[in-house]
Coordinates of C-alpha atoms in Angstrom, one line a residue:
Chain Q
M14 CA -2.1 -0.7 57.3
S15 CA -5.0 -1.6 55.0
A16 CA -5.1 -4.8 53.1
P17 CA -3.2 -4.4 49.6
L18 CA -5.3 -3.6 46.6
L19 CA -3.3 -5.8 44.3
E20 CA -1.4 -8.8 45.8
V21 CA 0.7 -11.1 43.5
E22 CA 2.0 -14.3 45.0
D23 CA 4.2 -17.0 43.4
L24 CA 3.2 -16.0 40.0
H25 CA 4.5 -18.0 37.2
A26 CA 3.9 -17.5 33.4
W27 CA 4.9 -19.0 30.2
Y28 CA 5.1 -18.1 26.5
G29 CA 4.7 -21.6 24.9
E30 CA 7.7 -23.5 26.2
A31 CA 9.4 -20.4 27.6
H32 CA 9.0 -20.0 31.3
V33 CA 9.1 -16.3 31.8
L34 CA 8.0 -15.5 35.4
H35 CA 9.4 -17.5 38.0
G36 CA 7.4 -16.8 41.2
M37 CA 6.8 -13.1 41.1
R38 CA 5.7 -11.6 44.8
F39 CA 4.5 -8.3 45.4
A40 CA 1.8 -6.1 46.7
V41 CA 0.4 -2.6 45.8
R42 CA -1.6 -0.7 48.4
E43 CA -4.5 1.6 47.6
G44 CA -3.3 5.2 46.4
E45 CA 0.4 4.1 45.9
V46 CA 2.5 4.6 43.0
V47 CA 4.6 1.5 42.7
T48 CA 7.3 0.6 40.0
L49 CA 8.7 -2.6 38.5
L50 CA 12.3 -1.7 37.6
G51 CA 14.6 -3.8 36.0
R52 CA 16.4 -4.6 32.6
N53 CA 15.0 -5.5 29.2
G54 CA 13.5 -9.0 29.4
A55 CA 13.5 -9.3 33.2
G56 CA 9.8 -10.0 33.1
K57 CA 8.2 -6.7 33.9
T58 CA 5.8 -6.4 30.9
T59 CA 5.0 -10.1 31.1
T60 CA 3.8 -9.4 34.8
L61 CA 1.3 -6.7 33.7
K62 CA 0.2 -9.0 31.1
A63 CA -0.3 -11.8 33.4
I64 CA -2.3 -9.5 36.0
L65 CA -4.5 -8.7 32.9
G66 CA -4.8 -12.4 31.9
I67 CA -3.3 -12.0 28.3
V68 CA -0.5 -14.4 28.6
P69 CA -1.0 -17.8 27.3
R70 CA -0.5 -19.6 30.8
R71 CA -0.1 -18.5 34.2
T72 CA -0.2 -20.1 37.7
G73 CA 0.1 -18.8 41.3
S74 CA -2.3 -16.1 42.7
I75 CA -3.3 -12.4 41.9
R76 CA -5.8 -10.9 44.2
F77 CA -7.4 -7.8 43.4
R78 CA -9.6 -6.3 46.3
G79 CA -9.3 -9.9 47.6
R80 CA -10.7 -11.3 44.4
E81 CA -8.7 -14.0 42.7
L82 CA -7.8 -13.1 39.0
V83 CA -6.1 -16.4 37.9
G84 CA -8.6 -18.2 35.9
L85 CA -10.9 -15.3 35.1
P86 CA -11.0 -14.2 31.2
P87 CA -9.4 -11.0 30.4
H88 CA -12.5 -8.9 29.8
R89 CA -13.8 -9.9 33.4
I90 CA -10.7 -8.8 34.8
A91 CA -10.8 -5.3 33.2
R92 CA -14.4 -5.0 34.4
L93 CA -13.2 -5.3 37.9
G94 CA -11.5 -1.9 37.4
I95 CA -8.1 -2.4 36.1
A96 CA -6.8 -0.5 33.0
W97 CA -3.6 -1.1 30.9
C98 CA -1.5 1.4 28.9
P99 CA 0.5 -1.0 26.8
E100 CA 4.3 -0.3 26.0
E101 CA 3.6 0.2 22.3
R102 CA 0.7 2.4 23.2
G103 CA -2.1 0.5 21.5
I104 CA -3.5 3.4 19.5
L105 CA -5.7 2.1 16.7
A106 CA -5.0 3.3 13.2
S107 CA -8.6 2.4 11.9
L108 CA -10.1 4.7 14.6
T109 CA -10.1 8.6 15.0
V110 CA -8.5 10.1 18.3
L111 CA -12.1 10.6 19.6
E112 CA -13.1 7.0 18.9
N113 CA -10.0 5.7 20.4
L114 CA -10.6 8.0 23.4
L115 CA -14.2 6.4 23.8
L116 CA -13.1 2.7 23.0
P117 CA -12.7 1.3 26.5
P118 CA -16.1 0.8 28.0
V119 CA -16.8 2.5 31.4
V120 CA -16.4 -0.2 34.0
A121 CA -17.1 1.9 37.2
D122 CA -18.2 5.4 38.4
G123 CA -15.8 8.0 39.0
G124 CA -14.0 8.2 35.8
L125 CA -12.8 11.4 34.4
S126 CA -15.1 13.5 32.3
L127 CA -13.9 14.3 28.8
E128 CA -13.6 17.9 29.9
A129 CA -11.3 16.9 32.9
I130 CA -9.3 14.8 30.3
F131 CA -8.8 17.7 28.0
E132 CA -7.7 19.6 30.8
L133 CA -4.9 17.3 31.6
F134 CA -4.1 16.8 27.8
P135 CA -5.1 20.2 26.0
N136 CA -3.3 18.9 22.8
L137 CA -5.9 16.0 22.2
R138 CA -8.8 18.5 22.0
E139 CA -7.5 19.9 18.7
R140 CA -7.0 16.6 17.2
L141 CA -10.2 14.6 17.7
S142 CA -11.1 13.8 14.3
S143 CA -7.5 12.9 13.1
Q144 CA -6.6 9.1 12.7
G145 CA -5.2 8.0 15.9
T146 CA -1.9 7.0 14.6
K147 CA -1.4 10.3 12.7
L148 CA -0.6 11.9 16.3
S149 CA 3.1 12.4 17.4
G150 CA 4.6 9.9 19.6
G151 CA 3.9 11.8 22.6
E152 CA 0.3 12.6 21.7
Q153 CA 0.0 8.9 21.2
Q154 CA 1.2 8.3 24.8
M155 CA -1.2 11.1 26.3
L156 CA -4.0 9.4 24.4
A157 CA -3.3 5.9 25.7
I158 CA -3.3 7.4 29.2
A159 CA -6.2 9.5 28.7
R160 CA -8.5 6.8 27.3
I161 CA -8.2 4.6 30.4
L162 CA -8.9 7.5 32.8
R163 CA -12.5 7.7 31.3
T164 CA -13.3 4.2 32.4
G165 CA -13.6 4.6 36.2
A166 CA -10.7 2.0 36.7
R167 CA -8.8 2.6 39.8
L168 CA -5.8 0.6 39.3
L169 CA -3.7 1.7 36.3
L170 CA -1.0 -0.4 34.8
L171 CA 1.5 1.8 32.7
D172 CA 4.0 0.2 30.7
E173 CA 7.0 2.4 30.3
P174 CA 5.1 5.5 29.4
T175 CA 8.3 7.6 28.7
E176 CA 9.9 5.4 26.4
G177 CA 11.3 7.1 23.4
L178 CA 9.9 10.5 24.3
A179 CA 11.5 14.1 24.4
P180 CA 12.3 15.2 27.8
V181 CA 9.7 17.9 27.9
I182 CA 7.1 15.3 27.2
V183 CA 8.5 12.9 29.9
Q184 CA 8.1 15.8 32.4
Q185 CA 4.5 16.4 31.3
I186 CA 3.8 12.5 31.6
G187 CA 5.5 12.8 35.3
R188 CA 3.3 15.8 36.2
T189 CA 0.2 13.9 35.0
I190 CA 1.0 10.8 37.0
R191 CA 1.6 12.7 40.1
R192 CA -1.9 14.5 39.7
L193 CA -3.4 11.1 39.2
K194 CA -2.0 10.0 42.6
E195 CA -3.3 13.1 44.2
A196 CA -6.8 12.1 42.7
G197 CA -6.4 8.6 44.3
F198 CA -5.6 6.4 41.5
T199 CA -3.3 3.5 42.3
I200 CA -0.6 2.9 39.6
L201 CA 1.7 0.1 38.8
L202 CA 4.4 1.5 36.5
V203 CA 7.0 -0.3 34.6
E204 CA 10.0 1.5 34.1
Q205 CA 13.7 1.4 32.8
N206 CA 14.4 4.9 33.3
F207 CA 14.9 5.0 37.0
R208 CA 15.6 8.7 37.3
F209 CA 11.9 9.3 36.2
A210 CA 10.6 6.5 38.4
A211 CA 12.4 7.8 41.5
R212 CA 10.8 11.1 41.2
I213 CA 7.2 9.9 41.3
A214 CA 7.1 6.4 43.0
D215 CA 6.6 5.6 46.6
R216 CA 8.3 2.2 46.2
H217 CA 10.2 0.3 43.7
Y218 CA 10.6 -3.3 43.1
I219 CA 13.6 -4.7 41.6
V220 CA 12.7 -7.5 39.0
E221 CA 15.3 -10.0 37.5
H222 CA 14.8 -13.2 35.7
G223 CA 11.1 -13.2 36.4
R224 CA 11.1 -12.6 40.1
V225 CA 11.3 -9.6 42.6
V226 CA 14.8 -9.5 43.8
D227 CA 14.7 -6.4 46.1
E228 CA 12.3 -3.6 47.2
I229 CA 13.5 0.1 47.9
A230 CA 11.3 2.5 49.4
A231 CA 11.3 6.1 48.2
A232 CA 12.7 7.4 51.5
E233 CA 15.8 5.4 50.9
I234 CA 16.4 6.4 47.5
G235 CA 19.5 8.3 48.6
P236 CA 21.4 5.4 50.1
G237 CA 19.3 3.0 47.9
Q238 CA 20.5 4.7 44.5
E239 CA 23.6 2.8 44.5
R240 CA 21.8 -0.4 44.9
L241 CA 19.4 0.6 42.0
V242 CA 22.2 1.6 39.8
A243 CA 23.9 -1.7 40.6
Y244 CA 20.8 -3.6 39.4
L245 CA 20.1 -1.7 36.4
A246 CA 23.6 -1.3 35.2
V247 CA 24.1 -3.3 31.9
Chain K
M14 CA -34.1 1.8 -32.8
T15 CA -31.7 4.1 -30.8
E16 CA -28.2 3.0 -30.7
L17 CA -25.2 3.8 -28.2
F18 CA -21.7 3.1 -29.3
G19 CA -23.0 1.0 -32.1
V20 CA -25.3 -1.3 -29.6
P21 CA -29.0 -1.2 -29.4
A22 CA -29.9 0.7 -26.4
P23 CA -32.2 -2.0 -24.9
A24 CA -29.6 -4.5 -25.3
L25 CA -27.0 -2.1 -23.5
F26 CA -29.2 -1.3 -20.6
G27 CA -30.5 -4.9 -20.3
Q28 CA -26.9 -5.9 -19.7
L29 CA -26.2 -3.0 -17.5
L30 CA -29.0 -4.2 -15.3
L31 CA -28.1 -7.7 -15.3
G32 CA -24.6 -6.5 -14.3
L33 CA -25.9 -4.5 -11.5
I34 CA -28.0 -7.4 -10.3
N35 CA -24.8 -9.8 -10.4
G36 CA -23.0 -7.0 -8.7
A37 CA -25.5 -6.7 -5.9
F38 CA -24.8 -10.4 -5.1
Y39 CA -21.0 -10.0 -5.4
A40 CA -21.4 -6.9 -3.0
I41 CA -23.5 -8.6 -0.3
L42 CA -21.4 -11.9 -0.5
S43 CA -17.9 -10.2 -0.5
L44 CA -19.1 -7.8 2.3
G45 CA -19.8 -10.9 4.5
L46 CA -16.5 -12.3 3.6
A47 CA -14.7 -9.2 4.3
V48 CA -16.2 -8.7 7.8
I49 CA -15.6 -12.4 8.6
F50 CA -11.9 -12.1 7.3
G51 CA -11.3 -8.7 9.2
L52 CA -12.0 -10.2 12.7
L53 CA -11.7 -14.0 12.4
N54 CA -8.6 -14.0 9.9
I55 CA -10.4 -17.0 8.2
I56 CA -11.3 -17.1 4.5
N57 CA -14.8 -18.6 4.8
F58 CA -15.0 -20.9 1.9
T59 CA -18.4 -22.2 3.3
H60 CA -19.9 -18.8 2.1
G61 CA -21.2 -20.0 -1.2
A62 CA -22.8 -23.0 0.7
Q63 CA -24.4 -20.8 3.1
Y64 CA -25.9 -18.5 0.4
M65 CA -27.2 -21.7 -0.9
M66 CA -28.7 -22.6 2.3
G67 CA -30.3 -19.2 2.5
A68 CA -32.1 -19.7 -0.9
F69 CA -33.2 -23.4 0.3
T70 CA -34.4 -22.2 3.7
A71 CA -36.8 -19.9 1.8
W72 CA -37.8 -22.8 -0.4
M73 CA -38.5 -25.0 2.8
L74 CA -40.3 -22.3 4.6
L75 CA -42.6 -21.9 1.8
N76 CA -43.2 -25.5 0.6
W77 CA -43.1 -27.0 4.1
A78 CA -44.4 -24.2 6.7
G79 CA -46.4 -22.1 4.3
L80 CA -44.3 -19.1 4.9
G81 CA -43.8 -16.8 1.9
Y82 CA -41.0 -14.6 0.6
W83 CA -41.0 -11.8 3.2
W84 CA -41.0 -14.1 6.1
A85 CA -38.3 -16.1 4.4
L86 CA -36.2 -12.7 4.1
L87 CA -36.4 -12.3 7.9
L88 CA -36.0 -16.0 9.1
A89 CA -33.7 -17.6 6.7
P90 CA -30.9 -15.3 7.6
L91 CA -31.7 -15.8 11.3
L92 CA -31.6 -19.5 10.9
V93 CA -28.8 -19.9 8.7
G94 CA -26.9 -17.4 10.9
I95 CA -27.5 -19.6 13.9
T96 CA -26.0 -22.5 12.1
G97 CA -23.0 -20.3 11.6
I98 CA -22.7 -19.5 15.1
L99 CA -22.5 -23.3 15.9
I100 CA -19.9 -23.7 13.4
E101 CA -17.7 -21.0 15.0
R102 CA -18.4 -22.2 18.6
L103 CA -17.8 -25.8 17.9
L104 CA -15.2 -25.8 15.0
L105 CA -13.4 -22.5 14.0
A106 CA -13.0 -21.3 17.6
R107 CA -10.5 -24.2 17.9
L108 CA -8.4 -22.9 15.0
A109 CA -7.7 -19.4 16.5
G110 CA -4.0 -18.6 16.2
L111 CA -3.3 -21.6 13.8
D112 CA -2.2 -20.9 10.1
H113 CA -4.8 -19.6 7.6
L114 CA -4.4 -22.9 5.8
Y115 CA -6.4 -24.7 8.6
G116 CA -9.5 -22.4 8.3
L117 CA -9.3 -22.6 4.6
L118 CA -9.6 -26.4 4.8
L119 CA -12.1 -26.6 7.2
T120 CA -14.6 -24.1 5.7
F121 CA -13.8 -25.7 2.2
G122 CA -14.5 -29.2 3.5
L123 CA -17.7 -28.0 5.2
A124 CA -18.9 -26.5 1.9
L125 CA -18.4 -29.7 0.2
V126 CA -20.2 -31.5 3.0
I127 CA -23.0 -29.3 3.0
Q128 CA -23.6 -29.1 -0.7
G129 CA -23.5 -32.8 -0.9
I130 CA -26.0 -33.3 1.7
F131 CA -28.4 -31.0 -0.1
R132 CA -27.6 -32.9 -3.4
N133 CA -28.5 -36.0 -1.6
E134 CA -31.8 -34.7 -0.4
F135 CA -32.8 -32.4 -3.3
G136 CA -31.0 -33.7 -6.5
S137 CA -28.9 -31.4 -8.6
T138 CA -31.9 -29.7 -10.7
G139 CA -32.8 -26.5 -9.6
L140 CA -36.3 -26.2 -7.6
P141 CA -38.5 -23.2 -8.6
Y142 CA -39.1 -20.4 -6.4
A143 CA -41.8 -17.8 -7.5
I144 CA -41.3 -14.1 -7.4
P145 CA -43.7 -12.6 -4.6
P146 CA -46.9 -11.4 -6.0
E147 CA -46.1 -7.7 -4.8
L148 CA -42.8 -7.5 -7.0
R149 CA -44.3 -9.2 -10.1
G150 CA -44.4 -7.2 -13.6
G151 CA -42.2 -4.4 -14.4
Q152 CA -42.0 -0.9 -15.5
N153 CA -41.5 0.4 -19.1
L154 CA -38.6 3.0 -18.8
G155 CA -39.0 4.0 -22.5
F156 CA -35.5 2.8 -23.3
M157 CA -35.9 -0.5 -21.6
F158 CA -38.2 -2.9 -19.6
L159 CA -37.4 -2.9 -15.9
P160 CA -38.8 -5.9 -14.0
N161 CA -39.8 -4.8 -10.4
Y162 CA -38.3 -7.7 -8.7
R163 CA -34.7 -7.1 -10.1
A164 CA -35.1 -3.4 -9.4
W165 CA -35.9 -4.4 -5.8
V166 CA -32.9 -6.8 -5.6
V167 CA -30.5 -3.7 -6.5
V168 CA -32.2 -1.4 -4.2
V169 CA -32.4 -3.6 -1.2
S170 CA -28.8 -5.0 -1.6
L171 CA -27.4 -1.5 -2.0
A172 CA -29.4 -0.5 1.2
V173 CA -28.2 -3.6 3.2
C174 CA -24.4 -2.7 2.1
L175 CA -24.8 0.9 3.1
A176 CA -26.4 0.1 6.4
T177 CA -23.7 -2.4 7.2
W178 CA -20.8 0.0 6.4
L179 CA -22.6 2.7 8.3
V180 CA -22.8 0.5 11.5
I181 CA -19.1 -0.5 11.1
E182 CA -17.8 3.0 10.4
K183 CA -20.0 5.3 12.2
T184 CA -21.1 3.6 15.5
R185 CA -19.7 2.6 19.0
L186 CA -20.3 -1.1 18.1
G187 CA -18.4 -0.6 14.8
S188 CA -15.6 1.0 16.6
Y189 CA -15.3 -2.1 18.8
L190 CA -15.3 -4.1 15.8
R191 CA -12.5 -2.0 13.8
A192 CA -10.4 -2.1 17.0
A193 CA -10.8 -5.8 17.7
T194 CA -9.9 -6.4 13.9
E195 CA -6.7 -4.4 14.5
N196 CA -5.6 -5.5 18.0
P197 CA -8.1 -8.2 19.8
T198 CA -5.8 -8.6 22.8
L199 CA -5.9 -4.7 23.6
V200 CA -9.7 -4.6 23.1
Q201 CA -10.3 -7.8 25.4
A202 CA -8.0 -6.1 28.1
M203 CA -10.2 -3.1 28.0
G204 CA -13.2 -5.4 29.0
I205 CA -14.9 -6.1 25.7
D206 CA -15.9 -9.9 25.3
V207 CA -13.9 -10.4 21.9
P208 CA -14.5 -14.2 21.7
K209 CA -18.4 -13.6 21.8
M210 CA -18.0 -10.7 19.4
V211 CA -16.0 -13.1 16.9
T212 CA -19.0 -15.6 17.2
L213 CA -21.6 -13.1 16.4
T214 CA -19.6 -11.5 13.7
Y215 CA -19.3 -14.9 11.9
G216 CA -23.0 -15.4 12.6
F217 CA -23.7 -12.1 11.0
G218 CA -21.5 -12.7 7.9
V219 CA -23.3 -15.9 7.2
A220 CA -26.6 -14.3 7.8
L221 CA -25.6 -11.8 5.0
A222 CA -24.8 -14.7 2.6
A223 CA -28.2 -16.4 3.5
F224 CA -30.0 -13.0 3.0
A225 CA -28.4 -13.0 -0.6
G226 CA -29.5 -16.4 -1.2
V227 CA -33.2 -15.6 -0.5
L228 CA -32.9 -12.5 -2.7
A229 CA -31.4 -14.9 -5.5
A230 CA -34.0 -17.8 -5.3
P231 CA -36.7 -16.3 -7.4
I232 CA -34.0 -15.1 -10.2
Y233 CA -31.8 -18.2 -10.2
Q234 CA -33.8 -21.1 -8.8
V235 CA -32.7 -23.0 -5.9
S236 CA -30.2 -25.5 -6.4
P237 CA -27.4 -27.2 -4.3
L238 CA -24.5 -25.8 -6.3
M239 CA -25.8 -22.4 -6.8
G240 CA -23.2 -21.0 -4.5
A241 CA -20.3 -23.1 -5.6
D242 CA -20.5 -21.3 -9.1
L243 CA -20.8 -17.9 -7.7
I244 CA -18.3 -18.0 -5.0
I245 CA -15.4 -18.2 -7.1
V246 CA -16.1 -15.0 -8.8
V247 CA -16.8 -13.5 -5.4
F248 CA -13.4 -14.4 -4.2
A249 CA -11.9 -12.6 -7.2
V250 CA -13.9 -9.4 -6.1
V251 CA -12.6 -9.8 -2.6
V252 CA -9.1 -10.0 -3.8
I253 CA -9.5 -7.0 -6.1
G254 CA -11.4 -4.8 -3.6
G255 CA -8.6 -5.7 -0.9
M256 CA -9.1 -8.4 1.7
G257 CA -11.1 -7.3 4.8
S258 CA -12.0 -3.8 3.2
I259 CA -15.6 -3.2 3.9
L260 CA -16.1 -0.3 1.4
G261 CA -13.8 -2.0 -1.1
S262 CA -16.0 -5.1 -1.2
I263 CA -19.2 -3.0 -1.8
V264 CA -17.7 -0.7 -4.3
T265 CA -15.8 -3.4 -6.1
G266 CA -18.9 -5.9 -6.0
F267 CA -21.1 -3.5 -7.8
G268 CA -18.4 -2.2 -10.1
L269 CA -17.3 -5.5 -11.3
G270 CA -20.9 -6.7 -11.9
V271 CA -21.5 -3.5 -14.2
I272 CA -17.9 -4.2 -16.0
E273 CA -18.9 -7.9 -16.6
G274 CA -22.4 -6.8 -17.9
L275 CA -20.9 -4.3 -20.3
T276 CA -18.2 -6.9 -21.4
K277 CA -21.2 -9.0 -22.4
V278 CA -22.3 -6.4 -24.9
F279 CA -19.1 -5.5 -26.3
W280 CA -17.0 -8.5 -26.3
P281 CA -19.3 -11.6 -25.1
Q282 CA -16.2 -14.1 -25.4
A283 CA -14.4 -12.3 -22.7
S284 CA -17.5 -11.7 -20.2
S285 CA -16.7 -15.0 -18.0
T286 CA -13.0 -14.1 -17.7
V287 CA -12.8 -10.4 -17.5
I288 CA -13.0 -10.3 -13.7
F289 CA -9.9 -12.6 -13.5
V290 CA -8.0 -10.6 -16.0
I291 CA -8.7 -7.5 -13.7
M292 CA -7.7 -9.5 -10.6
A293 CA -4.4 -10.3 -12.3
I294 CA -3.8 -6.7 -13.2
V295 CA -4.8 -5.4 -9.8
L296 CA -2.6 -8.1 -8.1
L297 CA 0.4 -7.0 -10.0
L298 CA 0.0 -3.3 -9.6
R299 CA -1.5 -3.2 -6.1
P300 CA -1.1 -6.6 -4.3
A301 CA -3.0 -5.3 -1.4
G302 CA -6.2 -4.7 -3.5
L303 CA -7.7 -1.5 -4.6
F304 CA -8.9 -0.6 -1.1
G305 CA -6.7 -2.6 0.8
R306 CA -4.2 -1.5 3.5
A307 CA -0.7 -2.8 2.9
S308 CA 0.1 -4.6 6.2

């Protein structure tokens, strides 16, 4: 088996005095879709932010293609080919849809063309000159995913892309993620909706209190499902 | 003599022109403040001192290096902008994430220090700076006499303001700036070096102030406190236009200059307070300013 694309070891992170991550440990191989599942406040979003270097303090090791990320400033990390779709989507109100789409700089060859993006998300083509935040919630989510596909980044960090969206939109996002996997993207997905995650991911890591407590492969999702439900039940 | 609204036409147009000139300085200065406030979240109280430094740099270039007005128009913003970059790197960058009050205290203190140094070196009386030969004289428009230099100030200020607005609203660099103003963390996580952008933006805002200072030198003379007097009005302009609004600062700057000029014609006693009265009314009716977005 090839060396992991992303390898996280003994990752700790703090917001001021609050110690949020307590030794996260997991790996993502090239071309995989891997989820971090867990309850609210378990540290899933913080894990993504720690990979990106936008938490106030982090220690431990995060290696991307063998390169250590702890210690690098956030803009250098992004330039290595890691793109982020934040939970709150991060659509900018002072930019049009087209400007939002063109905002992230291209960091590598092989990004999707605008044509290919409009094929994935036909709704966006009609709305290019609208203010970014005038789009519906579903369209904003599509825009947030679309704009990181242009950049050539091959590792996508998606934070709860289905949160608060209608079932038909959730299905469309599920189809999109499967197509991105077929196109060779590696995806680290944070989810609370495990039914959604179960249909698209290769492996699941269960996160509790800032550390990984279990790993469930998609193949064991039948027998593993009870374990999952037990972890996620409130 | 022709009269308009019971006022001799030359007096009316004369004050209107004076209003436009003042408005031009209000616009350039409040534009710089708006750009800086937008990205750095700092109210740059050093702005008036940096405007004064622009005028003094023009004077020093002329008297110490023999470089005239046109060189000063290019070099003074560059040199003063570099001092701005140093201030941002060495001092302001350390205040990121702290309360507004710290930035206010630091920049206000810096203004006092800078003004004190210049007063110590050059005294409080103004130093003369001649209008460049190319822009001496004026045009008789029939209804009034238009000095060439004043026409130049209005036109070039308008051009600089419009160019800045175009860059911010219509270019890729401008979209980075707007995005970073709204959500710096996200923009940095996309691979844009936001700290460097913050430094350069402060340098640019300061350079704009210095540019206004060079423009002002032949009109108002060069004196250490020239910015301290002006900046109070400019802050009122910024509040009326809406903190951080680019278009707001340009339109309000010119508009209030004209209103101030007209007040001098019709009710001279009120001319020095009219802007503050307008500020009070705007704050009552639209606390975010005329062009501001309520946050």
